[in-house]
Amino acid sequence: MTEFDFDAPTVIRTKRDGGVLSDAAIDWVIENYTSGVVADEQMSALLMAIFLRGMTPGEIARWTAAMIDSGDRFDFGDLRRDGKPLRLVDKHSTGGVGDKITIPLVPVVMACGAAVPQAAGRGLGHTGGTLDKLEAISGFTAELSKDRIRQQLQDLGAAIFAAGDLAPADRKIYALRDVTATTESLPLIASSVMSKKLAEGAQALVLDTKVGRGAFLTSEDEARRLAATMVELGWASGVDTRAVLTDMDRPLGLTVGNAVEVAESLDVLAGGGPEDVVEITVTLAREMLDAVGADGVDPAQTLRDGTAMDRFRDLVEAQGGDLSVPLPIGAHTETVTAPRGGTMGDIDAMAVGLAVWRLGAGRSTPGGRVQFGAGVRMHRRPGDPVVAGEPLFTLYTDTPERFSGALAELDGGWSVGAEAPEVRPLIIDRITRGGNP
Ligand code: URA
């Protein structure tokens, strides 16, 4: 196809007016955006049209395939350990607040005998990204060549890497969505997640599909449809794909940010840490191990006996990181204290996510730098007893001028009352093939 077969204004107009994009138009726009013929402002307009008009299942499948075709496709099917093929399995989250699960999960799955080729992402909107978090570890690099990923999978059983040459169209579109308010879109999330994941060479995939105030999709119906869409896309490419629907009304764990979330993940790997982080880690690990028939070892045991921590240290060292260097937690702090005694009420994940973003943990311009030290620590969970005057939230940043904006975001996102709020279960459902609602 040449750059003259279509033109961007016509493609944008078709979607703006509620039409269906042809396969050829989708292939053209993805190919020519990746190569720079279609400009950022044209793709921004198209993304907003998709955001507002949606896409048919056929358009989503083609958009995903075109993004996969924009780059490389890994195949690690020839890798062997003890004469047997490696069991390659990965997970991806649709994005949440305090969602640090990849950090403890990958070493748990390694310790249970499966291998994880994990193409991870950067922060998107009010949600954090695994790469921004892990890069808070001194020296850690996620820029791995294909050969290095292959070698790490063979030697250690995992690699956590920037998608790089995998789905480069998604890399550009993801960065553009982050700064054009086009993140909260089912077709754009499904195609973004699945293009990277289907290109990375895993045999099985588990999708942690977040639902609630701090997720991109807030209604359970929509999140179910997203999960079912991704599961179908996975199976259509021959990958055993399952989704777990999990709550994102309140933040996960007690920390949100970059370095603070790494510190909390280390607590989990040391056998402690918040219960909700441990519960999701173990649930997703069981699902991943089941998908590749590697269910002989109990994932929870690897957290208790230190084997997951050992694997994490191996992984960080292999990727240049030095865990003996203190994590760069923000130099300036501000504390929010309890105005009265009582019971901690609800904590709104979106309010906390936006506060952390304002503290500097996310981006407002494409390719901008994040502050590793920016974050929030919560001292109470919903339902905990609270004493008047005690600290409820500690905010961290390296740029104290950011405190007032962050405090304004947090304001109204929490309460102290007389009774414990109702909390829905953390693990809401499991969605497998054919479960299309
Ligand atoms: N993760 C992704 O890779 N893409 C999205 O759009 C959301 C979460």
Tab-separated table of C-alpha atoms and ligand atoms in Angstrom:
chain	number	residue	atom	x	y	z
A	1	MET	CA	0.000	0.000	0.000
A	2	THR	CA	1.319	3.490	-0.746
A	3	GLU	CA	0.858	6.665	1.244
A	4	PHE	CA	-1.470	7.890	-1.543
A	5	ASP	CA	-4.065	5.101	-1.262
A	6	PHE	CA	-5.969	6.973	1.470
A	7	ASP	CA	-5.782	10.317	3.163
A	8	ALA	CA	-6.045	11.060	6.864
A	9	PRO	CA	-8.893	13.636	6.717
A	10	THR	CA	-11.172	11.114	4.953
A	11	VAL	CA	-10.376	8.367	7.468
A	12	ILE	CA	-10.978	10.776	10.381
A	13	ARG	CA	-14.234	12.031	8.835
A	14	THR	CA	-15.531	8.470	8.351
A	15	LYS	CA	-15.078	7.687	12.046
A	16	ARG	CA	-16.177	11.148	13.185
A	17	ASP	CA	-19.484	10.610	11.374
A	18	GLY	CA	-20.009	7.181	12.940
A	19	GLY	CA	-18.912	5.057	9.976
A	20	VAL	CA	-16.995	1.778	9.970
A	21	LEU	CA	-13.359	1.891	8.852
A	22	SER	CA	-12.439	-0.604	6.133
A	23	ASP	CA	-9.590	-3.066	6.730
A	24	ALA	CA	-7.553	-1.225	4.103
A	25	ALA	CA	-8.142	2.159	5.755
A	26	ILE	CA	-7.066	0.768	9.141
A	27	ASP	CA	-3.934	-0.851	7.682
A	28	TRP	CA	-3.116	2.404	5.882
A	29	VAL	CA	-3.537	4.689	8.867
A	30	ILE	CA	-1.535	2.487	11.251
A	31	GLU	CA	1.273	1.929	8.745
A	32	ASN	CA	1.486	5.595	7.821
A	33	TYR	CA	1.238	6.872	11.380
A	34	THR	CA	4.097	4.559	12.401
A	35	SER	CA	6.244	5.839	9.539
A	36	GLY	CA	5.404	9.496	10.235
A	37	VAL	CA	3.271	10.253	7.147
A	38	VAL	CA	0.138	10.665	9.271
A	39	ALA	CA	0.810	13.480	11.737
A	40	ASP	CA	0.254	13.403	15.515
A	41	GLU	CA	-2.578	15.924	15.249
A	42	GLN	CA	-4.338	13.743	12.660
A	43	MET	CA	-3.974	10.619	14.778
A	44	SER	CA	-5.154	12.608	17.829
A	45	ALA	CA	-8.323	13.561	15.957
A	46	LEU	CA	-8.891	9.972	14.846
A	47	LEU	CA	-8.347	8.670	18.388
A	48	MET	CA	-10.896	11.166	19.713
A	49	ALA	CA	-13.352	10.066	17.015
A	50	ILE	CA	-12.795	6.418	18.028
A	51	PHE	CA	-13.177	7.401	21.673
A	52	LEU	CA	-16.541	9.028	20.922
A	53	ARG	CA	-17.881	6.622	18.266
A	54	GLY	CA	-16.372	3.282	19.296
A	55	MET	CA	-15.392	0.448	16.968
A	56	THR	CA	-17.023	-2.774	15.780
A	57	PRO	CA	-15.427	-6.103	16.823
A	58	GLY	CA	-14.127	-6.406	13.256
A	59	GLU	CA	-12.475	-2.986	13.412
A	60	ILE	CA	-10.882	-3.790	16.797
A	61	ALA	CA	-9.475	-7.074	15.468
A	62	ARG	CA	-8.042	-5.367	12.368
A	63	TRP	CA	-6.644	-2.388	14.328
A	64	THR	CA	-4.918	-4.860	16.696
A	65	ALA	CA	-3.519	-6.920	13.805
A	66	ALA	CA	-2.250	-3.784	12.060
A	67	MET	CA	-0.476	-2.666	15.232
A	68	ILE	CA	1.126	-6.109	15.602
A	69	ASP	CA	2.242	-5.946	11.951
A	70	SER	CA	3.856	-2.540	12.570
A	71	GLY	CA	6.765	-4.304	14.305
A	72	ASP	CA	8.575	-7.456	15.232
A	73	ARG	CA	7.001	-10.662	16.562
A	74	PHE	CA	8.941	-12.753	19.061
A	75	ASP	CA	8.990	-16.522	19.008
A	76	PHE	CA	10.647	-18.265	21.935
A	77	GLY	CA	8.997	-21.617	21.245
A	78	ASP	CA	12.411	-23.272	20.697
A	79	LEU	CA	13.723	-22.471	24.214
A	80	ARG	CA	14.193	-25.541	26.421
A	81	ARG	CA	15.025	-26.244	30.054
A	82	ASP	CA	15.937	-29.775	31.184
A	83	GLY	CA	15.027	-30.921	27.687
A	84	LYS	CA	11.465	-29.562	27.935
A	85	PRO	CA	10.033	-26.475	26.209
A	86	LEU	CA	9.801	-23.408	28.445
A	87	ARG	CA	6.278	-22.708	29.644
A	88	LEU	CA	5.874	-19.093	28.534
A	89	VAL	CA	3.083	-17.150	30.162
A	90	ASP	CA	2.429	-13.463	30.809
A	91	LYS	CA	-0.126	-11.169	32.405
A	92	HIS	CA	-1.216	-7.635	31.661
A	93	SER	CA	-3.314	-5.186	33.603
A	94	THR	CA	-5.705	-2.742	31.997
A	95	GLY	CA	-4.388	-0.089	34.397
A	96	GLY	CA	-5.063	0.867	37.965
A	97	VAL	CA	-3.959	2.998	40.889
A	98	GLY	CA	-1.317	1.393	43.102
A	99	ASP	CA	-1.192	-1.565	40.689
A	100	LYS	CA	2.330	-2.803	41.314
A	101	ILE	CA	1.380	-6.465	40.838
A	102	THR	CA	3.813	-7.240	38.004
A	103	ILE	CA	6.732	-6.594	40.372
A	104	PRO	CA	5.990	-9.409	42.844
A	105	LEU	CA	4.094	-11.568	40.317
A	106	VAL	CA	6.863	-12.147	37.765
A	107	PRO	CA	9.337	-13.584	40.323
A	108	VAL	CA	6.585	-15.689	41.935
A	109	VAL	CA	5.801	-17.290	38.568
A	110	MET	CA	9.537	-17.770	37.883
A	111	ALA	CA	9.901	-19.472	41.267
A	112	CYS	CA	7.039	-21.818	40.338
A	113	GLY	CA	8.836	-22.978	37.190
A	114	ALA	CA	7.191	-21.026	34.352
A	115	ALA	CA	8.842	-18.326	32.217
A	116	VAL	CA	7.584	-14.774	31.728
A	117	PRO	CA	8.344	-12.604	28.676
A	118	GLN	CA	6.828	-9.402	30.080
A	119	ALA	CA	6.494	-6.406	27.737
A	120	ALA	CA	5.614	-3.703	30.244
A	121	GLY	CA	4.318	-0.171	29.813
A	122	ARG	CA	4.802	3.312	31.181
A	123	GLY	CA	2.253	5.368	33.097
A	124	LEU	CA	-0.966	6.157	31.266
A	125	GLY	CA	-3.234	8.964	32.466
A	126	HIS	CA	-3.780	8.758	36.208
A	127	THR	CA	-2.423	5.163	36.353
A	128	GLY	CA	1.188	4.191	36.909
A	129	GLY	CA	3.318	2.018	34.630
A	130	THR	CA	5.570	-0.877	35.613
A	131	LEU	CA	8.554	0.534	33.712
A	132	ASP	CA	8.384	3.931	35.443
A	133	LYS	CA	8.270	2.091	38.775
A	134	LEU	CA	11.114	-0.340	38.098
A	135	GLU	CA	13.352	2.409	36.732
A	136	ALA	CA	13.263	3.906	40.254
A	137	ILE	CA	15.718	1.097	41.096
A	138	SER	CA	19.229	2.464	40.551
A	139	GLY	CA	20.667	1.225	37.233
A	140	PHE	CA	17.629	-0.836	36.197
A	141	THR	CA	17.082	-0.915	32.455
A	142	ALA	CA	14.097	-2.195	30.530
A	143	GLU	CA	15.635	-1.421	27.136
A	144	LEU	CA	16.559	-5.009	26.291
A	145	SER	CA	17.438	-6.351	22.859
A	146	LYS	CA	15.599	-9.391	21.559
A	147	ASP	CA	18.752	-11.495	22.073
A	148	ARG	CA	19.041	-10.357	25.657
A	149	ILE	CA	15.376	-11.136	26.345
A	150	ARG	CA	15.889	-14.607	24.863
A	151	GLN	CA	19.025	-15.170	26.969
A	152	GLN	CA	17.316	-14.020	30.168
A	153	LEU	CA	14.330	-16.268	29.520
A	154	GLN	CA	16.685	-19.170	29.024
A	155	ASP	CA	18.946	-18.433	32.021
A	156	LEU	CA	16.499	-16.976	34.546
A	157	GLY	CA	12.969	-17.531	33.274
A	158	ALA	CA	11.908	-13.889	32.846
A	159	ALA	CA	12.594	-10.516	31.296
A	160	ILE	CA	10.684	-7.265	31.899
A	161	PHE	CA	11.207	-5.008	28.914
A	162	ALA	CA	9.961	-1.916	27.108
A	163	ALA	CA	7.954	-3.085	24.120
A	164	GLY	CA	10.590	-1.487	21.828
A	165	ASP	CA	10.243	-3.120	18.433
A	166	LEU	CA	7.009	-4.893	19.417
A	167	ALA	CA	3.948	-3.019	18.139
A	168	PRO	CA	5.734	0.335	17.637
A	169	ALA	CA	2.394	1.745	16.439
A	170	ASP	CA	1.026	1.149	19.936
A	171	ARG	CA	4.052	2.852	21.497
A	172	LYS	CA	3.284	6.039	19.539
A	173	ILE	CA	-0.476	5.828	19.986
A	174	TYR	CA	-0.159	5.026	23.716
A	175	ALA	CA	1.997	8.129	24.281
A	176	LEU	CA	-0.485	10.234	22.303
A	177	ARG	CA	-3.510	8.878	24.198
A	178	ASP	CA	-1.765	9.699	27.465
A	179	VAL	CA	-1.792	13.427	26.649
A	180	THR	CA	-5.006	13.746	24.593
A	181	ALA	CA	-7.614	12.423	27.070
A	182	THR	CA	-8.314	9.362	24.900
A	183	THR	CA	-7.303	6.619	27.303
A	184	GLU	CA	-10.724	5.493	28.557
A	185	SER	CA	-11.843	3.707	25.405
A	186	LEU	CA	-12.653	-0.009	25.143
A	187	PRO	CA	-11.381	-0.492	21.550
A	188	LEU	CA	-8.206	1.518	22.229
A	189	ILE	CA	-7.409	-0.345	25.467
A	190	ALA	CA	-8.163	-3.795	23.991
A	191	SER	CA	-6.032	-3.215	20.885
A	192	SER	CA	-3.202	-1.595	22.855
A	193	VAL	CA	-2.936	-4.424	25.367
A	194	MET	CA	-3.364	-7.245	22.863
A	195	SER	CA	-1.026	-5.892	20.159
A	196	LYS	CA	1.932	-5.939	22.572
A	197	LYS	CA	0.948	-9.165	24.231
A	198	LEU	CA	0.281	-11.170	21.076
A	199	ALA	CA	3.595	-10.018	19.608
A	200	GLU	CA	5.729	-11.059	22.594
A	201	GLY	CA	5.618	-14.812	22.083
A	202	ALA	CA	3.817	-16.079	25.225
A	203	GLN	CA	1.727	-19.245	24.938
A	204	ALA	CA	-0.769	-18.076	27.535
A	205	LEU	CA	-1.963	-14.771	28.847
A	206	VAL	CA	-3.864	-13.617	31.926
A	207	LEU	CA	-5.528	-10.205	31.801
A	208	ASP	CA	-6.142	-8.372	35.046
A	209	THR	CA	-9.133	-6.300	33.965
A	210	LYS	CA	-9.714	-3.484	36.404
A	211	VAL	CA	-13.147	-2.073	37.124
A	212	GLY	CA	-14.159	0.870	39.279
A	213	ARG	CA	-13.484	4.538	39.927
A	214	GLY	CA	-9.710	4.233	39.474
A	215	ALA	CA	-9.897	2.075	36.318
A	216	PHE	CA	-10.218	3.386	32.769
A	217	LEU	CA	-13.585	1.651	32.513
A	218	THR	CA	-15.702	2.354	35.557
A	219	SER	CA	-18.808	0.243	34.889
A	220	GLU	CA	-18.777	-3.499	35.438
A	221	ASP	CA	-20.650	-4.131	32.172
A	222	GLU	CA	-18.067	-2.267	30.151
A	223	ALA	CA	-15.151	-3.951	31.941
A	224	ARG	CA	-16.726	-7.354	31.270
A	225	ARG	CA	-17.041	-6.469	27.586
A	226	LEU	CA	-13.394	-5.345	27.526
A	227	ALA	CA	-12.291	-8.606	29.144
A	228	ALA	CA	-14.358	-10.709	26.733
A	229	THR	CA	-13.059	-8.731	23.728
A	230	MET	CA	-9.433	-9.296	24.751
A	231	VAL	CA	-10.010	-12.969	25.548
A	232	GLU	CA	-11.520	-13.501	22.064
A	233	LEU	CA	-8.635	-11.606	20.397
A	234	GLY	CA	-6.168	-13.843	22.243
A	235	TRP	CA	-7.819	-17.134	21.306
A	236	ALA	CA	-8.201	-15.981	17.692
A	237	SER	CA	-4.390	-15.828	17.634
A	238	GLY	CA	-3.975	-19.231	19.276
A	239	VAL	CA	-3.016	-17.918	22.728
A	240	ASP	CA	-4.770	-19.384	25.799
A	241	THR	CA	-6.197	-16.131	27.180
A	242	ARG	CA	-8.180	-15.626	30.391
A	243	ALA	CA	-9.252	-12.537	32.271
A	244	VAL	CA	-9.762	-11.866	35.955
A	245	LEU	CA	-12.064	-8.957	36.792
A	246	THR	CA	-10.718	-7.119	39.845
A	247	ASP	CA	-11.885	-4.157	41.898
A	248	MET	CA	-10.297	-0.750	41.320
A	249	ASP	CA	-12.662	1.459	43.317
A	250	ARG	CA	-9.951	1.991	45.892
A	251	PRO	CA	-6.180	1.953	45.401
A	252	LEU	CA	-4.331	-1.333	45.584
A	253	GLY	CA	-2.078	-1.634	48.623
A	254	LEU	CA	-0.993	1.278	50.806
A	255	THR	CA	1.268	3.102	48.351
A	256	VAL	CA	0.760	4.800	44.992
A	257	GLY	CA	3.670	6.227	42.973
A	258	ASN	CA	6.959	4.955	41.605
A	259	ALA	CA	9.671	4.285	44.237
A	260	VAL	CA	7.071	3.873	47.023
A	261	GLU	CA	5.407	1.050	45.078
A	262	VAL	CA	8.725	-0.726	44.543
A	263	ALA	CA	9.324	-0.535	48.300
A	264	GLU	CA	5.892	-2.059	48.965
A	265	SER	CA	6.527	-4.809	46.391
A	266	LEU	CA	9.744	-5.693	48.232
A	267	ASP	CA	7.670	-6.053	51.436
A	268	VAL	CA	5.380	-8.485	49.592
A	269	LEU	CA	8.357	-10.444	48.273
A	270	ALA	CA	9.707	-10.584	51.848
A	271	GLY	CA	6.521	-12.399	52.896
A	272	GLY	CA	4.646	-9.333	54.242
A	273	GLY	CA	2.953	-6.379	52.544
A	274	PRO	CA	-0.722	-5.482	52.239
A	275	GLU	CA	-3.198	-8.360	52.030
A	276	ASP	CA	-4.888	-7.129	48.841
A	277	VAL	CA	-1.582	-6.990	46.940
A	278	VAL	CA	-0.743	-10.520	48.092
A	279	GLU	CA	-4.236	-11.797	47.189
A	280	ILE	CA	-4.125	-10.483	43.616
A	281	THR	CA	-0.525	-11.638	43.131
A	282	VAL	CA	-1.340	-15.182	44.230
A	283	THR	CA	-4.645	-15.327	42.288
A	284	LEU	CA	-3.035	-14.209	39.029
A	285	ALA	CA	-0.046	-16.507	39.562
A	286	ARG	CA	-2.372	-19.506	40.012
A	287	GLU	CA	-4.241	-18.577	36.831
A	288	MET	CA	-0.989	-18.181	34.858
A	289	LEU	CA	0.451	-21.465	36.109
A	290	ASP	CA	-2.779	-23.312	35.405
A	291	ALA	CA	-2.822	-21.949	31.841
A	292	VAL	CA	0.574	-23.549	31.088
A	293	GLY	CA	0.120	-26.674	33.210
A	294	ALA	CA	2.803	-25.675	35.742
A	295	ASP	CA	0.700	-25.898	38.869
A	296	GLY	CA	2.982	-28.087	41.024
A	297	VAL	CA	4.258	-25.304	43.349
A	298	ASP	CA	2.081	-23.098	45.580
A	299	PRO	CA	2.718	-19.435	44.620
A	300	ALA	CA	1.948	-18.256	48.180
A	301	GLN	CA	4.727	-20.501	49.487
A	302	THR	CA	7.314	-18.782	47.251
A	303	LEU	CA	6.518	-15.492	49.033
A	304	ARG	CA	6.799	-17.133	52.452
A	305	ASP	CA	10.020	-19.055	51.820
A	306	GLY	CA	11.933	-16.282	50.037
A	307	THR	CA	12.332	-18.052	46.684
A	308	ALA	CA	10.332	-15.345	44.875
A	309	MET	CA	12.550	-12.679	46.473
A	310	ASP	CA	15.652	-14.572	45.286
A	311	ARG	CA	14.257	-14.647	41.722
A	312	PHE	CA	13.491	-10.914	41.893
A	313	ARG	CA	17.059	-10.155	42.963
A	314	ASP	CA	18.374	-12.275	40.054
A	315	LEU	CA	16.090	-10.463	37.616
A	316	VAL	CA	16.981	-6.966	38.837
A	317	GLU	CA	20.691	-7.773	38.772
A	318	ALA	CA	20.449	-9.180	35.242
A	319	GLN	CA	18.809	-5.930	34.137
A	320	GLY	CA	21.508	-3.746	35.709
A	321	GLY	CA	19.628	-2.765	38.862
A	322	ASP	CA	21.192	-2.367	42.295
A	323	LEU	CA	18.814	-2.989	45.196
A	324	SER	CA	21.451	-1.937	47.753
A	325	VAL	CA	21.026	1.699	46.657
A	326	PRO	CA	18.198	3.323	48.666
A	327	LEU	CA	15.039	3.929	46.634
A	328	PRO	CA	14.627	7.616	45.707
A	329	ILE	CA	11.524	8.433	47.785
A	330	GLY	CA	10.609	12.162	47.390
A	331	ALA	CA	12.622	14.555	49.560
A	332	HIS	CA	9.617	16.718	50.553
A	333	THR	CA	6.569	15.465	52.409
A	334	GLU	CA	3.171	16.768	53.384
A	335	THR	CA	0.852	14.942	55.774
A	336	VAL	CA	-2.941	14.853	55.825
A	337	THR	CA	-4.217	14.149	59.337
A	338	ALA	CA	-7.578	12.911	60.630
A	339	PRO	CA	-9.942	15.790	61.380
A	340	ARG	CA	-11.853	13.605	63.858
A	341	GLY	CA	-11.841	10.097	65.284
A	342	GLY	CA	-14.021	7.304	63.888
A	343	THR	CA	-13.691	4.806	61.067
A	344	MET	CA	-11.807	5.348	57.815
A	345	GLY	CA	-14.395	5.717	55.064
A	346	ASP	CA	-13.978	5.045	51.374
A	347	ILE	CA	-10.786	6.088	49.573
A	348	ASP	CA	-11.395	7.048	45.939
A	349	ALA	CA	-8.731	5.505	43.721
A	350	MET	CA	-9.180	8.211	41.075
A	351	ALA	CA	-8.574	11.017	43.609
A	352	VAL	CA	-5.396	9.319	44.841
A	353	GLY	CA	-4.235	8.544	41.260
A	354	LEU	CA	-4.679	12.170	40.206
A	355	ALA	CA	-2.945	13.442	43.372
A	356	VAL	CA	0.065	11.234	42.630
A	357	TRP	CA	0.076	12.351	39.000
A	358	ARG	CA	0.096	16.003	40.197
A	359	LEU	CA	3.001	15.215	42.534
A	360	GLY	CA	5.007	14.358	39.406
A	361	ALA	CA	4.694	10.574	39.054
A	362	GLY	CA	3.086	10.790	35.568
A	363	ARG	CA	3.420	12.800	32.364
A	364	SER	CA	1.553	15.705	30.821
A	365	THR	CA	3.683	15.943	27.668
A	366	PRO	CA	4.676	13.046	25.376
A	367	GLY	CA	7.953	11.454	26.482
A	368	GLY	CA	8.162	13.696	29.584
A	369	ARG	CA	10.231	12.558	32.571
A	370	VAL	CA	8.511	11.179	35.634
A	371	GLN	CA	9.640	11.785	39.207
A	372	PHE	CA	10.597	8.483	40.792
A	373	GLY	CA	10.117	9.972	44.259
A	374	ALA	CA	6.556	11.221	43.771
A	375	GLY	CA	3.886	9.241	45.593
A	376	VAL	CA	1.342	8.844	48.350
A	377	ARG	CA	1.381	6.501	51.337
A	378	MET	CA	-1.968	5.693	52.930
A	379	HIS	CA	-1.817	4.982	56.648
A	380	ARG	CA	-5.353	3.639	56.979
A	381	ARG	CA	-7.515	1.338	54.841
A	382	PRO	CA	-11.287	1.790	54.514
A	383	GLY	CA	-12.869	0.381	57.689
A	384	ASP	CA	-9.787	0.885	59.935
A	385	PRO	CA	-10.269	2.759	63.235
A	386	VAL	CA	-8.991	6.338	63.133
A	387	VAL	CA	-7.855	8.580	66.012
A	388	ALA	CA	-8.293	12.366	65.625
A	389	GLY	CA	-5.056	14.085	64.557
A	390	GLU	CA	-3.205	10.980	63.374
A	391	PRO	CA	-1.679	10.850	59.877
A	392	LEU	CA	-3.912	9.399	57.149
A	393	PHE	CA	-1.883	10.193	54.011
A	394	THR	CA	1.755	11.163	53.447
A	395	LEU	CA	2.500	12.868	50.121
A	396	TYR	CA	6.018	12.760	48.631
A	397	THR	CA	7.584	14.858	45.881
A	398	ASP	CA	10.852	16.503	44.902
A	399	THR	CA	9.013	19.675	43.836
A	400	PRO	CA	7.056	21.045	46.829
A	401	GLU	CA	5.185	23.564	44.618
A	402	ARG	CA	3.159	20.529	43.502
A	403	PHE	CA	1.635	19.909	46.929
A	404	SER	CA	-1.291	22.314	46.647
A	405	GLY	CA	-2.574	20.803	43.352
A	406	ALA	CA	-2.157	17.279	44.744
A	407	LEU	CA	-3.943	18.123	47.994
A	408	ALA	CA	-6.806	19.617	45.971
A	409	GLU	CA	-7.170	16.332	44.013
A	410	LEU	CA	-7.174	14.321	47.235
A	411	ASP	CA	-9.704	16.593	48.883
A	412	GLY	CA	-13.148	14.965	48.881
A	413	GLY	CA	-11.666	11.595	47.860
A	414	TRP	CA	-11.742	10.185	51.394
A	415	SER	CA	-13.703	10.534	54.630
A	416	VAL	CA	-13.748	9.554	58.284
A	417	GLY	CA	-17.173	8.476	59.511
A	418	ALA	CA	-18.996	6.405	62.060
A	419	GLU	CA	-19.286	3.164	60.077
A	420	ALA	CA	-17.134	1.058	57.812
A	421	PRO	CA	-17.964	1.562	54.106
A	422	GLU	CA	-19.215	-1.308	51.979
A	423	VAL	CA	-16.355	-2.829	50.057
A	424	ARG	CA	-16.921	-5.174	47.114
A	425	PRO	CA	-14.760	-8.279	46.797
A	426	LEU	CA	-11.323	-7.696	45.307
A	427	ILE	CA	-11.638	-10.593	42.853
A	428	ILE	CA	-14.983	-10.058	41.120
A	429	ASP	CA	-15.050	-12.697	38.394
A	430	ARG	CA	-13.085	-14.804	35.991
A	431	ILE	CA	-13.789	-14.585	32.260
A	432	THR	CA	-12.780	-17.344	29.905
A	433	ARG	CA	-13.345	-18.202	26.286
A	434	GLY	CA	-16.950	-18.039	25.154
A	435	GLY	CA	-17.887	-15.859	28.137
A	436	ASN	CA	-18.812	-12.933	25.867
A	437	PRO	CA	-21.588	-11.043	27.711
B	1	URA	N1	-2.393	-1.042	29.249
B	1	URA	C1	-2.069	-0.895	27.939
B	1	URA	O1	-1.089	-1.469	27.471
B	1	URA	N2	-2.830	-0.129	27.172
B	1	URA	C2	-3.924	0.499	27.635
B	1	URA	O2	-4.584	1.170	26.874
B	1	URA	C3	-4.260	0.356	29.001
B	1	URA	C4	-3.473	-0.438	29.794
